[in-house]
Amino acid sequence: IGIKFALNLNSDYVLLLNNDTVVERNFLSELVKVAEKNKDIGVIGPVNYFYDKPDEIQFLSATIDLKRGTIKFHLDRGLLSEELVETDYVQGSCLMIRSNIIHTIGLLDPDYFCYWEETDYCMRVKRAGFRVVCCTSSSILHKGSKSTLKMPGFMVYYLTRNKFLFLRSHSQRFYEFLVYFFLFGFWWDLMGLIKNKSSIIPFIKGVWHGLFHFKNK
């Protein structure tokens, strides 16, 4: 609803910002300034720092392995010396989308409901020929958790199910992911939930629904 409202106002950009963030004074002006200089940017976001550890980078750049369904995060402070850092996606806590991109490829996919939806959108933006970048002169503090031990069951469910939805849409060899996942990934993820036993059933349910493409909210 908010995105459509912004588009009806003929805005040049649409900003998505989570309510568990604290922004720096000039975070938005820096995003707009850099986007205006680089018309090939479709999505741009700030550097995310942990709210409780403001000197520790939470998100800067990431590379998605479509064969394994894994994500490699690039958190090297040396990257901060660059004005822009290329990334496969911008973290959903804060991202700014050029309005003409939305007119071109559409809105975020509602099938995701939560988690992986920004990842899916950024991949669609890149497929349309635009860049997805992080602006190092813009930053926010984000209160997101670092540990799966603190994840409630619904979070584990949607993170798991939506990974399957994402890879089914974007991986040209989805079967390779399935082979890797059931040989290694499934057991690795399950071991990570041993101390959070209440999330094991949501995890297995997420695998089942993702495997058979269930999209219930």
Short mmCIF file of N, CA, C and O in Angstrom, two decimals, residues 31 34 41 43-48 57 59-62 74 79-80 82-91 94 131-139:
data_model
loop_
_atom_site.label_atom_id
_atom_site.label_comp_id
_atom_site.label_asym_id
_atom_site.label_seq_id
_atom_site.Cartn_x
_atom_site.Cartn_y
_atom_site.Cartn_z
N LEU A 31 21.99 8.44 -0.02
CA LEU A 31 21.46 7.45 -0.96
C LEU A 31 20.97 8.13 -2.24
O LEU A 31 21.26 7.68 -3.35
N VAL A 34 23.93 9.65 -4.43
CA VAL A 34 24.68 8.65 -5.18
C VAL A 34 23.83 8.06 -6.30
O VAL A 34 24.31 7.83 -7.41
N ILE A 41 21.77 2.51 -11.37
CA ILE A 41 21.45 1.88 -10.09
C ILE A 41 19.95 1.69 -9.98
O ILE A 41 19.17 2.63 -10.13
N VAL A 43 18.58 -0.47 -7.24
CA VAL A 43 18.34 -0.56 -5.80
C VAL A 43 19.63 -0.17 -5.08
O VAL A 43 20.72 -0.62 -5.46
N ILE A 44 19.49 0.63 -4.04
CA ILE A 44 20.64 1.06 -3.26
C ILE A 44 20.28 1.01 -1.78
O ILE A 44 19.13 1.27 -1.40
N GLY A 45 21.25 0.65 -0.95
CA GLY A 45 21.00 0.59 0.48
C GLY A 45 22.20 1.08 1.26
O GLY A 45 23.30 1.23 0.72
N PRO A 46 22.03 1.33 2.56
CA PRO A 46 23.12 1.80 3.41
C PRO A 46 23.90 0.64 4.01
O PRO A 46 23.48 -0.52 3.93
N VAL A 47 25.01 0.96 4.63
CA VAL A 47 25.73 -0.02 5.44
C VAL A 47 24.92 -0.23 6.72
O VAL A 47 24.49 0.74 7.36
N ASN A 48 24.70 -1.49 7.09
CA ASN A 48 23.98 -1.81 8.32
C ASN A 48 24.97 -2.15 9.43
O ASN A 48 25.86 -2.99 9.23
N ILE A 57 29.89 -4.22 11.67
CA ILE A 57 29.07 -4.24 10.45
C ILE A 57 28.17 -5.47 10.45
O ILE A 57 28.62 -6.59 10.64
N PHE A 59 25.68 -5.75 7.77
CA PHE A 59 25.52 -6.05 6.34
C PHE A 59 26.17 -4.96 5.51
O PHE A 59 25.99 -3.77 5.75
N LEU A 60 26.93 -5.41 4.50
CA LEU A 60 27.57 -4.49 3.56
C LEU A 60 27.38 -4.99 2.13
O LEU A 60 26.93 -4.27 1.25
N SER A 61 27.71 -6.26 1.91
CA SER A 61 27.57 -6.85 0.59
C SER A 61 27.44 -8.36 0.75
O SER A 61 27.86 -8.92 1.77
N ALA A 62 26.84 -9.00 -0.24
CA ALA A 62 26.64 -10.45 -0.16
C ALA A 62 26.64 -11.07 -1.55
O ALA A 62 26.23 -10.43 -2.53
N HIS A 74 30.14 -10.19 2.81
CA HIS A 74 31.40 -9.47 2.69
C HIS A 74 31.35 -8.29 3.66
O HIS A 74 30.66 -7.29 3.41
N LEU A 79 36.29 -2.39 2.38
CA LEU A 79 35.31 -2.04 1.35
C LEU A 79 34.72 -0.65 1.58
O LEU A 79 34.18 -0.04 0.65
N LEU A 80 34.82 -0.15 2.81
CA LEU A 80 34.25 1.16 3.12
C LEU A 80 34.99 2.30 2.43
O LEU A 80 34.50 3.43 2.39
N GLU A 82 35.47 2.40 -0.66
CA GLU A 82 34.83 2.57 -1.96
C GLU A 82 33.49 3.27 -1.78
O GLU A 82 32.79 3.05 -0.79
N GLU A 83 33.13 4.10 -2.75
CA GLU A 83 31.85 4.81 -2.65
C GLU A 83 30.67 3.84 -2.76
O GLU A 83 29.69 3.95 -2.02
N LEU A 84 30.79 2.89 -3.68
CA LEU A 84 29.74 1.91 -3.91
C LEU A 84 30.32 0.51 -3.87
O LEU A 84 31.43 0.27 -4.34
N VAL A 85 29.55 -0.41 -3.30
CA VAL A 85 29.96 -1.82 -3.26
C VAL A 85 28.86 -2.63 -3.92
O VAL A 85 27.69 -2.58 -3.52
N GLU A 86 29.23 -3.38 -4.96
CA GLU A 86 28.26 -4.22 -5.65
C GLU A 86 27.83 -5.37 -4.74
O GLU A 86 28.62 -5.89 -3.95
N THR A 87 26.58 -5.77 -4.85
CA THR A 87 26.05 -6.84 -4.01
C THR A 87 24.93 -7.55 -4.76
O THR A 87 24.29 -6.97 -5.64
N ASP A 88 24.70 -8.81 -4.40
CA ASP A 88 23.59 -9.53 -5.03
C ASP A 88 22.24 -9.04 -4.51
O ASP A 88 21.23 -9.16 -5.19
N TYR A 89 22.25 -8.53 -3.28
CA TYR A 89 21.01 -7.96 -2.75
C TYR A 89 21.34 -6.96 -1.65
O TYR A 89 22.44 -6.94 -1.11
N VAL A 90 20.38 -6.11 -1.35
CA VAL A 90 20.48 -5.15 -0.26
C VAL A 90 19.58 -5.64 0.87
O VAL A 90 18.45 -6.07 0.63
N GLN A 91 20.07 -5.58 2.08
CA GLN A 91 19.29 -6.08 3.21
C GLN A 91 17.98 -5.33 3.34
O GLN A 91 17.92 -4.10 3.22
N CYS A 94 16.60 -1.75 5.13
CA CYS A 94 16.54 -0.44 4.49
C CYS A 94 17.03 -0.56 3.05
O CYS A 94 18.18 -0.94 2.82
N ARG A 131 21.87 -2.09 -11.61
CA ARG A 131 22.81 -2.45 -10.55
C ARG A 131 22.12 -2.45 -9.19
O ARG A 131 21.17 -1.70 -8.95
N VAL A 132 22.64 -3.29 -8.30
CA VAL A 132 22.22 -3.32 -6.90
C VAL A 132 23.47 -3.05 -6.08
O VAL A 132 24.46 -3.79 -6.19
N VAL A 133 23.44 -2.00 -5.26
CA VAL A 133 24.68 -1.57 -4.60
C VAL A 133 24.41 -1.14 -3.16
O VAL A 133 23.28 -0.83 -2.77
N CYS A 134 25.50 -1.11 -2.40
CA CYS A 134 25.49 -0.55 -1.05
C CYS A 134 26.29 0.75 -1.09
O CYS A 134 27.38 0.81 -1.67
N CYS A 135 25.74 1.79 -0.50
CA CYS A 135 26.37 3.11 -0.45
C CYS A 135 27.11 3.24 0.89
O CYS A 135 26.48 3.27 1.95
N THR A 136 28.43 3.35 0.84
CA THR A 136 29.21 3.33 2.08
C THR A 136 29.15 4.63 2.87
O THR A 136 29.53 4.67 4.04
N SER A 137 28.66 5.71 2.25
CA SER A 137 28.54 6.98 2.97
C SER A 137 27.21 7.11 3.70
O SER A 137 26.94 8.12 4.35
N SER A 138 26.38 6.08 3.59
CA SER A 138 25.08 6.05 4.26
C SER A 138 25.06 4.86 5.22
O SER A 138 25.51 3.77 4.87
N SER A 139 24.54 5.06 6.43
CA SER A 139 24.55 3.97 7.40
C SER A 139 23.35 4.04 8.33
O SER A 139 22.78 5.12 8.56
#
